[in-house]
Amino acid sequence: MLFRLENLSHQYSDGTLALDDVSLSFAAGERIALLGTNGSGKTTLLHHLNGILQPTSGKVYFEDKPLKYNSKSLLDLRKRVGFIFQDPNDQLFAPTVKQDVAFGPLNLGQPPDQVKKAVDEALTTVGMAEYAEKPPHFLSLGQKKRVALAGVLAMQPEVLIMDEPTSNLDPRATSEILHLLLRLNKESKITLLLATHDVDMVPLFANKLYILNKGKLVSEGSPAEMFSDAEMIRSVNLRAPRIAHLFEVLKKEDNLPIDKQLPLTIGDARKEILRLLSSQKTSKPEATSKRRNPAA
Amino acid sequence: MREEKYLLVKTKQLFRGRRRPLSHVNLSSEIDRYAYTNALSKSSPATKLFLAISLLLISVTSPTPVVPIIVFLTSSTLILYSAKIPYRFYLKLLWYPIIIIAITCVIIALFFGYQEPLTEINLLGLRWAVFKDGITLGINIFFRVAGGLSTQFFLVLTTPMTSILLIIRKARVPTVLIETSLLVYRYIFVFIEVMETMHTAQELRLGYSGWLKKIRSTSLLLGNLFIRTLEQGERTFTAMNARGYDGNIRVLEDLPKPSKTALAGITLFAVTLAVTAYLTMNMGVV
């Protein structure tokens, strides 16, 4: 297992118990979404994986070794585990895009030529190469998010941890970021872990889903499994994706013979609709022909 | 009723963009924008810095207005024709400081000096002498400052702040100063945005519709902004740590190299100006 959390709890100094006895683990190459409402402990959990926060009790294991919190071990960890913050303004501190992306590789002690190459590559990957000399305040939010991503990619991490990577983005920027992430996962085998409450986005992205509520891990499994459990999803103040909701209504109210597992994405829905149509054709040929000739 | 009308007018103004809130702040972001987009932005910042500083020194030490006028015309030509800054914007920039200097220099001309009284004014029984050297001083200072000002406008309008900082870093200015300035430069724009948003939000809820409200809203805005800066500092520090920050901000150095011909040309020009200044030293102004 790449990461393993064992009975992790975190209490902030004001007394809030942000994480309560969370245990989970995941392997390299997975695409994981951490789903929960605002204040459910997603960000706190993510911060533990990068050593930003230390657990009040419990342990974090990276490649089956417990995390150590001295600066040397943290540097080693952060070299391999990249973290992207929700607000790119927190992360983009350097006066130009290029300088910001170069910050990580320079901290890893790479020689200037290699750093330049890494910066160019990372900016090309996120499609921001032409903005290299611009200061961050000239960029739109979507562009800033992509630069923040480049700043982490330039360090060539094996794991990417993202806090709400698509929040506040327009539909196009959202889909661009998602496709970029999926490509990174497929081509560079980067393990992805993101926190979100965008339930419509999750099935497009994740192969595994953790559901957090009030600091507790409520459930885990594939998106299809999780969203089929409508009761659980509602109990944690989330909802199923719109498409799943539509099919749930069609099944319950209109008694359509829909599969037990509700479709979550447009692709799934299309397949399901085509299946329903074709089964209708084969099962009731007379009914359809009658309807086609009302005059007869 | 009055308040409703006020809100309506304000909202209209805001959305039409006729009245831009905090216009002085916008002016400095506009300078910054030109620094990155002007026609000279790609040329070596070291050359531009060298030109600006040598002309500044010659201008402010010149004993007569001749050399400062040449300096002023040179930098203005560079700003308008080489860097292609719109002349309206340049005039807007020049306008305020020139007015201030002009007033100051009139005062200097009237109150300073002790040789050769030029005229005497009788002011309510008080005799007030205006001296020749006072007037010379006033005129000289006006042109020196105007010349110097134009060189500095040339620098800020053509050279991004970051490049300037990276060059003075090479001149062994303490890294703490440079790093702080780089961070200040970056986050100033973040907080301008925050401030503008808060200001608009207050204005739309009638926060500036009266004297007392204005004072109250401004103090609330500043207090809030201060807390925001502290929080932002905390978050940025965390984010920097997550990318392996160890107390030193390392910078990738790849500024365009200064061309030797350009540097030699500037030196030659500067020397010529210095000689001109020396030769015109005894020229009378008044």
PDB file of C-alpha atoms in Angstrom, chain A:
ATOM      1  CA  MET A   1       0.000   0.000   0.000  1.00  0.00           C
ATOM      2  CA  LEU A   2       1.225   3.459  -0.871  1.00  0.00           C
ATOM      3  CA  PHE A   3      -0.514   5.321   1.932  1.00  0.00           C
ATOM      4  CA  ARG A   4      -2.078   3.895   5.038  1.00  0.00           C
ATOM      5  CA  LEU A   5      -3.785   5.880   7.769  1.00  0.00           C
ATOM      6  CA  GLU A   6      -4.251   4.082  11.055  1.00  0.00           C
ATOM      7  CA  ASN A   7      -6.820   5.376  13.551  1.00  0.00           C
ATOM      8  CA  LEU A   8      -5.970   8.923  12.606  1.00  0.00           C
ATOM      9  CA  SER A   9      -7.440  11.680  14.757  1.00  0.00           C
ATOM     10  CA  HIS A  10      -6.742  15.368  14.669  1.00  0.00           C
ATOM     11  CA  GLN A  11      -7.883  17.965  17.117  1.00  0.00           C
ATOM     12  CA  TYR A  12      -7.231  21.634  16.410  1.00  0.00           C
ATOM     13  CA  SER A  13      -6.040  23.909  19.181  1.00  0.00           C
ATOM     14  CA  ASP A  14      -9.517  25.436  19.486  1.00  0.00           C
ATOM     15  CA  GLY A  15     -10.857  22.026  20.464  1.00  0.00           C
ATOM     16  CA  THR A  16     -12.510  21.059  17.159  1.00  0.00           C
ATOM     17  CA  LEU A  17     -12.120  17.368  16.472  1.00  0.00           C
ATOM     18  CA  ALA A  18     -11.570  17.574  12.721  1.00  0.00           C
ATOM     19  CA  LEU A  19     -10.705  13.922  12.174  1.00  0.00           C
ATOM     20  CA  ASP A  20     -12.041  11.135  14.329  1.00  0.00           C
ATOM     21  CA  ASP A  21     -10.418   7.711  14.147  1.00  0.00           C
ATOM     22  CA  VAL A  22      -9.975   7.500  10.381  1.00  0.00           C
ATOM     23  CA  SER A  23      -8.352   4.409   8.894  1.00  0.00           C
ATOM     24  CA  LEU A  24      -7.882   3.969   5.181  1.00  0.00           C
ATOM     25  CA  SER A  25      -5.319   2.874   2.658  1.00  0.00           C
ATOM     26  CA  PHE A  26      -4.738   3.078  -1.076  1.00  0.00           C
ATOM     27  CA  ALA A  27      -2.272   1.799  -3.642  1.00  0.00           C
ATOM     28  CA  ALA A  28      -0.106   3.522  -6.223  1.00  0.00           C
ATOM     29  CA  GLY A  29      -1.774   4.485  -9.518  1.00  0.00           C
ATOM     30  CA  GLU A  30      -5.263   4.894  -8.070  1.00  0.00           C
ATOM     31  CA  ARG A  31      -7.582   7.820  -8.642  1.00  0.00           C
ATOM     32  CA  ILE A  32      -9.233   8.607  -5.374  1.00  0.00           C
ATOM     33  CA  ALA A  33     -11.841  11.171  -4.474  1.00  0.00           C
ATOM     34  CA  LEU A  34     -12.462  12.275  -0.932  1.00  0.00           C
ATOM     35  CA  LEU A  35     -16.061  13.358  -0.777  1.00  0.00           C
ATOM     36  CA  GLY A  36     -17.697  15.313   1.984  1.00  0.00           C
ATOM     37  CA  THR A  37     -19.532  18.523   2.805  1.00  0.00           C
ATOM     38  CA  ASN A  38     -17.776  21.710   3.850  1.00  0.00           C
ATOM     39  CA  GLY A  39     -16.141  21.175   7.209  1.00  0.00           C
ATOM     40  CA  SER A  40     -16.183  17.386   6.999  1.00  0.00           C
ATOM     41  CA  GLY A  41     -12.424  17.119   7.506  1.00  0.00           C
ATOM     42  CA  LYS A  42     -11.277  16.620   3.897  1.00  0.00           C
ATOM     43  CA  THR A  43      -8.617  19.310   3.962  1.00  0.00           C
ATOM     44  CA  THR A  44      -7.366  18.248   7.375  1.00  0.00           C
ATOM     45  CA  LEU A  45      -6.987  14.702   6.123  1.00  0.00           C
ATOM     46  CA  LEU A  46      -5.090  15.834   3.034  1.00  0.00           C
ATOM     47  CA  HIS A  47      -2.755  17.949   5.123  1.00  0.00           C
ATOM     48  CA  HIS A  48      -1.720  14.832   7.035  1.00  0.00           C
ATOM     49  CA  LEU A  49      -0.586  13.071   3.873  1.00  0.00           C
ATOM     50  CA  ASN A  50       1.966  15.751   3.089  1.00  0.00           C
ATOM     51  CA  GLY A  51       3.161  16.182   6.665  1.00  0.00           C
ATOM     52  CA  ILE A  52       1.688  19.676   6.926  1.00  0.00           C
ATOM     53  CA  LEU A  53      -0.261  18.551   9.975  1.00  0.00           C
ATOM     54  CA  GLN A  54       0.739  15.950  12.514  1.00  0.00           C
ATOM     55  CA  PRO A  55      -1.917  13.592  13.873  1.00  0.00           C
ATOM     56  CA  THR A  56      -3.092  14.114  17.441  1.00  0.00           C
ATOM     57  CA  SER A  57      -3.320  10.333  17.655  1.00  0.00           C
ATOM     58  CA  GLY A  58      -2.910   7.523  15.163  1.00  0.00           C
ATOM     59  CA  LYS A  59      -0.314   7.101  12.472  1.00  0.00           C
ATOM     60  CA  VAL A  60       0.332   7.820   8.806  1.00  0.00           C
ATOM     61  CA  TYR A  61       2.305   5.258   6.815  1.00  0.00           C
ATOM     62  CA  PHE A  62       3.872   6.025   3.468  1.00  0.00           C
ATOM     63  CA  GLU A  63       5.057   2.863   1.716  1.00  0.00           C
ATOM     64  CA  ASP A  64       4.537   1.040   5.007  1.00  0.00           C
ATOM     65  CA  LYS A  65       6.946   3.300   6.880  1.00  0.00           C
ATOM     66  CA  PRO A  66       5.535   5.728   9.461  1.00  0.00           C
ATOM     67  CA  LEU A  67       5.980   9.412   8.557  1.00  0.00           C
ATOM     68  CA  LYS A  68       8.724  11.244  10.387  1.00  0.00           C
ATOM     69  CA  TYR A  69       8.423  14.944  10.914  1.00  0.00           C
ATOM     70  CA  ASN A  70      12.036  16.122  10.818  1.00  0.00           C
ATOM     71  CA  SER A  71      12.938  18.435   7.968  1.00  0.00           C
ATOM     72  CA  LYS A  72      15.023  15.861   6.074  1.00  0.00           C
ATOM     73  CA  SER A  73      12.260  13.222   5.999  1.00  0.00           C
ATOM     74  CA  LEU A  74       9.642  15.844   5.178  1.00  0.00           C
ATOM     75  CA  LEU A  75      11.699  17.055   2.229  1.00  0.00           C
ATOM     76  CA  ASP A  76      11.980  13.474   0.961  1.00  0.00           C
ATOM     77  CA  LEU A  77       8.238  12.988   1.371  1.00  0.00           C
ATOM     78  CA  ARG A  78       7.299  16.282  -0.315  1.00  0.00           C
ATOM     79  CA  LYS A  79       9.551  15.505  -3.231  1.00  0.00           C
ATOM     80  CA  ARG A  80       7.370  12.492  -3.965  1.00  0.00           C
ATOM     81  CA  VAL A  81       4.006  13.749  -2.761  1.00  0.00           C
ATOM     82  CA  GLY A  82       2.900  17.005  -4.377  1.00  0.00           C
ATOM     83  CA  PHE A  83       0.213  19.128  -2.794  1.00  0.00           C
ATOM     84  CA  ILE A  84      -2.017  21.618  -4.591  1.00  0.00           C
ATOM     85  CA  PHE A  85      -3.901  24.080  -2.445  1.00  0.00           C
ATOM     86  CA  GLN A  86      -7.450  25.169  -3.000  1.00  0.00           C
ATOM     87  CA  ASP A  87      -6.670  28.858  -3.435  1.00  0.00           C
ATOM     88  CA  PRO A  88      -3.870  29.264  -5.994  1.00  0.00           C
ATOM     89  CA  ASN A  89      -3.047  32.641  -4.436  1.00  0.00           C
ATOM     90  CA  ASP A  90      -1.781  30.772  -1.384  1.00  0.00           C
ATOM     91  CA  GLN A  91       0.563  28.783  -3.514  1.00  0.00           C
ATOM     92  CA  LEU A  92       1.740  31.208  -6.184  1.00  0.00           C
ATOM     93  CA  PHE A  93       4.059  33.414  -4.210  1.00  0.00           C
ATOM     94  CA  ALA A  94       6.756  34.171  -6.765  1.00  0.00           C
ATOM     95  CA  PRO A  95       6.578  37.308  -8.897  1.00  0.00           C
ATOM     96  CA  THR A  96       6.483  35.501 -12.232  1.00  0.00           C
ATOM     97  CA  VAL A  97       4.995  32.222 -13.412  1.00  0.00           C
ATOM     98  CA  LYS A  98       8.384  30.816 -14.359  1.00  0.00           C
ATOM     99  CA  GLN A  99       9.971  31.708 -11.015  1.00  0.00           C
ATOM    100  CA  ASP A 100       7.085  30.098  -9.201  1.00  0.00           C
ATOM    101  CA  VAL A 101       7.304  26.845 -11.103  1.00  0.00           C
ATOM    102  CA  ALA A 102      11.094  26.832 -10.631  1.00  0.00           C
ATOM    103  CA  PHE A 103      10.784  27.139  -6.845  1.00  0.00           C
ATOM    104  CA  GLY A 104      10.217  23.443  -6.144  1.00  0.00           C
ATOM    105  CA  PRO A 105      12.933  22.022  -8.440  1.00  0.00           C
ATOM    106  CA  LEU A 106      15.437  24.598  -7.141  1.00  0.00           C
ATOM    107  CA  ASN A 107      14.659  23.505  -3.579  1.00  0.00           C
ATOM    108  CA  LEU A 108      15.418  19.940  -4.630  1.00  0.00           C
ATOM    109  CA  GLY A 109      18.891  21.180  -5.507  1.00  0.00           C
ATOM    110  CA  GLN A 110      18.672  20.548  -9.239  1.00  0.00           C
ATOM    111  CA  PRO A 111      21.152  22.394 -11.503  1.00  0.00           C
ATOM    112  CA  PRO A 112      19.756  25.442 -13.405  1.00  0.00           C
ATOM    113  CA  ASP A 113      19.668  23.741 -16.824  1.00  0.00           C
ATOM    114  CA  GLN A 114      17.656  20.851 -15.482  1.00  0.00           C
ATOM    115  CA  VAL A 115      15.363  23.252 -13.627  1.00  0.00           C
ATOM    116  CA  LYS A 116      14.716  25.224 -16.816  1.00  0.00           C
ATOM    117  CA  LYS A 117      13.857  22.019 -18.635  1.00  0.00           C
ATOM    118  CA  ALA A 118      11.544  20.885 -15.833  1.00  0.00           C
ATOM    119  CA  VAL A 119       9.820  24.292 -15.802  1.00  0.00           C
ATOM    120  CA  ASP A 120       9.297  24.280 -19.570  1.00  0.00           C
ATOM    121  CA  GLU A 121       7.945  20.747 -19.517  1.00  0.00           C
ATOM    122  CA  ALA A 122       5.583  21.388 -16.624  1.00  0.00           C
ATOM    123  CA  LEU A 123       4.242  24.583 -18.170  1.00  0.00           C
ATOM    124  CA  THR A 124       3.769  22.864 -21.524  1.00  0.00           C
ATOM    125  CA  THR A 125       1.928  19.989 -19.852  1.00  0.00           C
ATOM    126  CA  VAL A 126      -0.606  22.356 -18.301  1.00  0.00           C
ATOM    127  CA  GLY A 127      -0.713  24.513 -21.450  1.00  0.00           C
ATOM    128  CA  MET A 128       0.686  27.668 -19.869  1.00  0.00           C
ATOM    129  CA  ALA A 129       4.089  27.897 -21.591  1.00  0.00           C
ATOM    130  CA  GLU A 130       3.314  31.233 -23.224  1.00  0.00           C
ATOM    131  CA  TYR A 131       2.649  32.827 -19.838  1.00  0.00           C
ATOM    132  CA  ALA A 132       6.062  31.967 -18.364  1.00  0.00           C
ATOM    133  CA  GLU A 133       7.214  35.561 -17.894  1.00  0.00           C
ATOM    134  CA  LYS A 134       3.886  36.931 -16.662  1.00  0.00           C
ATOM    135  CA  PRO A 135       3.210  37.773 -13.031  1.00  0.00           C
ATOM    136  CA  PRO A 136       0.432  35.664 -11.470  1.00  0.00           C
ATOM    137  CA  HIS A 137      -1.870  38.648 -10.968  1.00  0.00           C
ATOM    138  CA  PHE A 138      -2.345  38.911 -14.742  1.00  0.00           C
ATOM    139  CA  LEU A 139      -3.876  35.422 -14.890  1.00  0.00           C
ATOM    140  CA  SER A 140      -7.435  34.200 -14.503  1.00  0.00           C
ATOM    141  CA  LEU A 141      -8.330  31.792 -11.718  1.00  0.00           C
ATOM    142  CA  GLY A 142      -8.302  28.801 -14.072  1.00  0.00           C
ATOM    143  CA  GLN A 143      -4.873  29.794 -15.358  1.00  0.00           C
ATOM    144  CA  LYS A 144      -3.580  30.293 -11.819  1.00  0.00           C
ATOM    145  CA  LYS A 145      -4.793  26.822 -10.893  1.00  0.00           C
ATOM    146  CA  ARG A 146      -2.952  25.373 -13.854  1.00  0.00           C
ATOM    147  CA  VAL A 147       0.248  27.211 -12.912  1.00  0.00           C
ATOM    148  CA  ALA A 148      -0.091  25.940  -9.349  1.00  0.00           C
ATOM    149  CA  LEU A 149      -0.371  22.441 -10.790  1.00  0.00           C
ATOM    150  CA  ALA A 150       2.719  23.048 -12.948  1.00  0.00           C
ATOM    151  CA  GLY A 151       4.650  24.182  -9.857  1.00  0.00           C
ATOM    152  CA  VAL A 152       4.032  20.793  -8.314  1.00  0.00           C
ATOM    153  CA  LEU A 153       4.467  18.755 -11.513  1.00  0.00           C
ATOM    154  CA  ALA A 154       7.905  20.310 -12.051  1.00  0.00           C
ATOM    155  CA  MET A 155       9.036  18.407  -8.948  1.00  0.00           C
ATOM    156  CA  GLN A 156       7.976  15.179 -10.691  1.00  0.00           C
ATOM    157  CA  PRO A 157       5.911  13.769  -7.842  1.00  0.00           C
ATOM    158  CA  GLU A 158       4.528  10.236  -7.720  1.00  0.00           C
ATOM    159  CA  VAL A 159       1.419  11.312  -5.855  1.00  0.00           C
ATOM    160  CA  LEU A 160      -0.684  14.419  -6.418  1.00  0.00           C
ATOM    161  CA  ILE A 161      -2.883  15.618  -3.617  1.00  0.00           C
ATOM    162  CA  MET A 162      -5.389  18.304  -4.509  1.00  0.00           C
ATOM    163  CA  ASP A 163      -7.778  20.292  -2.418  1.00  0.00           C
ATOM    164  CA  GLU A 164     -10.846  21.156  -4.525  1.00  0.00           C
ATOM    165  CA  PRO A 165      -8.973  21.397  -7.837  1.00  0.00           C
ATOM    166  CA  THR A 166     -12.076  22.451  -9.739  1.00  0.00           C
ATOM    167  CA  SER A 167     -13.823  24.731  -7.261  1.00  0.00           C
ATOM    168  CA  ASN A 168     -14.915  28.088  -8.700  1.00  0.00           C
ATOM    169  CA  LEU A 169     -13.868  27.122 -12.211  1.00  0.00           C
ATOM    170  CA  ASP A 170     -16.069  27.525 -15.247  1.00  0.00           C
ATOM    171  CA  PRO A 171     -17.253  24.320 -17.010  1.00  0.00           C
ATOM    172  CA  ARG A 172     -14.555  24.458 -19.630  1.00  0.00           C
ATOM    173  CA  ALA A 173     -11.675  25.029 -17.198  1.00  0.00           C
ATOM    174  CA  THR A 174     -13.081  22.257 -14.999  1.00  0.00           C
ATOM    175  CA  SER A 175     -13.123  19.774 -17.825  1.00  0.00           C
ATOM    176  CA  GLU A 176      -9.631  20.824 -18.936  1.00  0.00           C
ATOM    177  CA  ILE A 177      -8.211  20.243 -15.466  1.00  0.00           C
ATOM    178  CA  LEU A 178      -9.981  16.882 -15.204  1.00  0.00           C
ATOM    179  CA  HIS A 179      -8.660  15.689 -18.543  1.00  0.00           C
ATOM    180  CA  LEU A 180      -5.184  16.842 -17.640  1.00  0.00           C
ATOM    181  CA  LEU A 181      -5.321  14.916 -14.373  1.00  0.00           C
ATOM    182  CA  LEU A 182      -6.617  11.767 -16.056  1.00  0.00           C
ATOM    183  CA  ARG A 183      -3.844  12.030 -18.637  1.00  0.00           C
ATOM    184  CA  LEU A 184      -1.212  12.376 -15.905  1.00  0.00           C
ATOM    185  CA  ASN A 185      -2.621   9.320 -14.183  1.00  0.00           C
ATOM    186  CA  LYS A 186      -2.619   7.298 -17.368  1.00  0.00           C
ATOM    187  CA  GLU A 187       0.656   8.386 -18.927  1.00  0.00           C
ATOM    188  CA  SER A 188       2.869   9.237 -15.970  1.00  0.00           C
ATOM    189  CA  LYS A 189       1.226   6.780 -13.552  1.00  0.00           C
ATOM    190  CA  ILE A 190       0.734   9.519 -10.981  1.00  0.00           C
ATOM    191  CA  THR A 191      -1.496   8.562  -8.071  1.00  0.00           C
ATOM    192  CA  LEU A 192      -4.254  11.123  -7.664  1.00  0.00           C
ATOM    193  CA  LEU A 193      -6.111  12.012  -4.532  1.00  0.00           C
ATOM    194  CA  LEU A 194      -8.510  14.898  -4.514  1.00  0.00           C
ATOM    195  CA  ALA A 195     -10.954  16.371  -2.081  1.00  0.00           C
ATOM    196  CA  THR A 196     -14.215  17.649  -3.486  1.00  0.00           C
ATOM    197  CA  HIS A 197     -17.921  18.050  -2.943  1.00  0.00           C
ATOM    198  CA  ASP A 198     -18.678  18.164  -6.651  1.00  0.00           C
ATOM    199  CA  VAL A 199     -20.592  14.876  -6.925  1.00  0.00           C
ATOM    200  CA  ASP A 200     -21.151  15.189 -10.671  1.00  0.00           C
ATOM    201  CA  MET A 201     -17.412  15.322 -11.274  1.00  0.00           C
ATOM    202  CA  VAL A 202     -16.502  12.343  -9.097  1.00  0.00           C
ATOM    203  CA  PRO A 203     -17.726   9.484 -11.367  1.00  0.00           C
ATOM    204  CA  LEU A 204     -15.815  10.971 -14.301  1.00  0.00           C
ATOM    205  CA  PHE A 205     -12.632  10.942 -12.349  1.00  0.00           C
ATOM    206  CA  ALA A 206     -12.362   8.500  -9.496  1.00  0.00           C
ATOM    207  CA  ASN A 207     -12.041   4.748  -9.323  1.00  0.00           C
ATOM    208  CA  LYS A 208     -12.351   4.848  -5.567  1.00  0.00           C
ATOM    209  CA  LEU A 209     -14.345   7.029  -3.257  1.00  0.00           C
ATOM    210  CA  TYR A 210     -14.051   7.836   0.424  1.00  0.00           C
ATOM    211  CA  ILE A 211     -16.946   9.563   2.097  1.00  0.00           C
ATOM    212  CA  LEU A 212     -16.230  11.720   5.108  1.00  0.00           C
ATOM    213  CA  ASN A 213     -18.748  13.219   7.457  1.00  0.00           C
ATOM    214  CA  LYS A 214     -17.981  15.232  10.584  1.00  0.00           C
ATOM    215  CA  GLY A 215     -14.435  13.909  10.709  1.00  0.00           C
ATOM    216  CA  LYS A 216     -15.444  10.261  10.389  1.00  0.00           C
ATOM    217  CA  LEU A 217     -14.923   7.954   7.452  1.00  0.00           C
ATOM    218  CA  VAL A 218     -18.485   6.886   6.627  1.00  0.00           C
ATOM    219  CA  SER A 219     -17.989   4.628   3.673  1.00  0.00           C
ATOM    220  CA  GLU A 220     -15.608   3.618   0.923  1.00  0.00           C
ATOM    221  CA  GLY A 221     -15.853   1.861  -2.418  1.00  0.00           C
ATOM    222  CA  SER A 222     -16.310   2.447  -6.134  1.00  0.00           C
ATOM    223  CA  PRO A 223     -18.418   5.467  -7.155  1.00  0.00           C
ATOM    224  CA  ALA A 224     -21.099   3.113  -8.523  1.00  0.00           C
ATOM    225  CA  GLU A 225     -21.390   1.315  -5.184  1.00  0.00           C
ATOM    226  CA  MET A 226     -21.346   4.486  -3.159  1.00  0.00           C
ATOM    227  CA  PHE A 227     -23.944   6.392  -5.139  1.00  0.00           C
ATOM    228  CA  SER A 228     -26.290   3.369  -5.283  1.00  0.00           C
ATOM    229  CA  ASP A 229     -26.598   3.638  -1.518  1.00  0.00           C
ATOM    230  CA  ALA A 230     -28.955   6.590  -1.678  1.00  0.00           C
ATOM    231  CA  GLU A 231     -29.754   6.509   2.015  1.00  0.00           C
ATOM    232  CA  MET A 232     -26.127   6.784   3.084  1.00  0.00           C
ATOM    233  CA  ILE A 233     -25.441   9.564   0.570  1.00  0.00           C
ATOM    234  CA  ARG A 234     -28.378  11.600   1.899  1.00  0.00           C
ATOM    235  CA  SER A 235     -27.445  10.993   5.516  1.00  0.00           C
ATOM    236  CA  VAL A 236     -24.134  12.790   4.973  1.00  0.00           C
ATOM    237  CA  ASN A 237     -25.867  15.736   3.256  1.00  0.00           C
ATOM    238  CA  LEU A 238     -24.595  14.903  -0.205  1.00  0.00           C
ATOM    239  CA  ARG A 239     -26.535  13.831  -3.233  1.00  0.00           C
ATOM    240  CA  ALA A 240     -26.039  11.418  -6.112  1.00  0.00           C
ATOM    241  CA  PRO A 241     -24.953  12.834  -9.477  1.00  0.00           C
ATOM    242  CA  ARG A 242     -27.835  14.442 -11.408  1.00  0.00           C
ATOM    243  CA  ILE A 243     -27.859  11.644 -13.944  1.00  0.00           C
ATOM    244  CA  ALA A 244     -28.131   8.953 -11.273  1.00  0.00           C
ATOM    245  CA  HIS A 245     -30.902  10.946  -9.651  1.00  0.00           C
ATOM    246  CA  LEU A 246     -32.827  11.103 -12.922  1.00  0.00           C
ATOM    247  CA  PHE A 247     -32.590   7.334 -13.372  1.00  0.00           C
ATOM    248  CA  GLU A 248     -33.594   6.758  -9.776  1.00  0.00           C
ATOM    249  CA  VAL A 249     -36.754   8.799 -10.373  1.00  0.00           C
ATOM    250  CA  LEU A 250     -37.456   6.973 -13.649  1.00  0.00           C
ATOM    251  CA  LYS A 251     -37.123   3.682 -11.847  1.00  0.00           C
ATOM    252  CA  LYS A 252     -39.219   4.567  -8.815  1.00  0.00           C
ATOM    253  CA  GLU A 253     -41.921   6.785 -10.257  1.00  0.00           C
ATOM    254  CA  ASP A 254     -42.222   5.441 -13.783  1.00  0.00           C
ATOM    255  CA  ASN A 255     -41.273   1.813 -13.068  1.00  0.00           C
ATOM    256  CA  LEU A 256     -38.784   1.621 -15.908  1.00  0.00           C
ATOM    257  CA  PRO A 257     -36.754  -1.586 -15.771  1.00  0.00           C
ATOM    258  CA  ILE A 258     -33.434   0.078 -14.920  1.00  0.00           C
ATOM    259  CA  ASP A 259     -30.377  -1.830 -13.749  1.00  0.00           C
ATOM    260  CA  LYS A 260     -29.713  -2.110 -10.070  1.00  0.00           C
ATOM    261  CA  GLN A 261     -26.602  -0.007 -10.485  1.00  0.00           C
ATOM    262  CA  LEU A 262     -27.657   3.464 -11.545  1.00  0.00           C
ATOM    263  CA  PRO A 263     -25.688   5.122 -14.374  1.00  0.00           C
ATOM    264  CA  LEU A 264     -23.486   7.965 -13.056  1.00  0.00           C
ATOM    265  CA  THR A 265     -22.099   9.564 -16.195  1.00  0.00           C
ATOM    266  CA  ILE A 266     -23.454  10.574 -19.575  1.00  0.00           C
ATOM    267  CA  GLY A 267     -21.654   7.595 -21.121  1.00  0.00           C
ATOM    268  CA  ASP A 268     -23.310   5.146 -18.709  1.00  0.00           C
ATOM    269  CA  ALA A 269     -26.683   6.789 -19.154  1.00  0.00           C
ATOM    270  CA  ARG A 270     -26.446   6.517 -22.924  1.00  0.00           C
ATOM    271  CA  LYS A 271     -25.710   2.794 -22.716  1.00  0.00           C
ATOM    272  CA  GLU A 272     -28.579   2.266 -20.306  1.00  0.00           C
ATOM    273  CA  ILE A 273     -31.045   4.183 -22.479  1.00  0.00           C
ATOM    274  CA  LEU A 274     -30.005   2.264 -25.600  1.00  0.00           C
ATOM    275  CA  ARG A 275     -30.380  -0.998 -23.683  1.00  0.00           C
ATOM    276  CA  LEU A 276     -33.863  -0.009 -22.520  1.00  0.00           C
ATOM    277  CA  LEU A 277     -34.903   0.976 -26.032  1.00  0.00           C
ATOM    278  CA  SER A 278     -33.662  -2.214 -27.625  1.00  0.00           C
ATOM    279  CA  SER A 279     -35.234  -4.417 -24.949  1.00  0.00           C
ATOM    280  CA  GLN A 280     -38.502  -2.582 -25.481  1.00  0.00           C
ATOM    281  CA  LYS A 281     -38.341  -3.242 -29.224  1.00  0.00           C
ATOM    282  CA  THR A 282     -37.742  -6.953 -28.809  1.00  0.00           C
ATOM    283  CA  SER A 283     -40.260  -7.491 -26.020  1.00  0.00           C
ATOM    284  CA  LYS A 284     -43.228  -5.504 -27.339  1.00  0.00           C
ATOM    285  CA  PRO A 285     -43.127  -5.338 -31.129  1.00  0.00           C
ATOM    286  CA  GLU A 286     -46.961  -5.187 -31.441  1.00  0.00           C
ATOM    287  CA  ALA A 287     -47.361  -2.299 -29.059  1.00  0.00           C
ATOM    288  CA  THR A 288     -44.902  -0.151 -30.972  1.00  0.00           C
ATOM    289  CA  SER A 289     -46.425  -0.890 -34.382  1.00  0.00           C
ATOM    290  CA  LYS A 290     -49.870  -0.027 -33.108  1.00  0.00           C
ATOM    291  CA  ARG A 291     -48.699   3.275 -31.801  1.00  0.00           C
ATOM    292  CA  ARG A 292     -47.047   4.142 -35.067  1.00  0.00           C
ATOM    293  CA  ASN A 293     -50.354   3.904 -36.957  1.00  0.00           C
ATOM    294  CA  PRO A 294     -52.960   5.570 -34.824  1.00  0.00           C
ATOM    295  CA  ALA A 295     -55.316   5.970 -37.792  1.00  0.00           C
ATOM    296  CA  ALA A 296     -55.421   2.231 -38.505  1.00  0.00           C
TER     297      ALA A 296
END
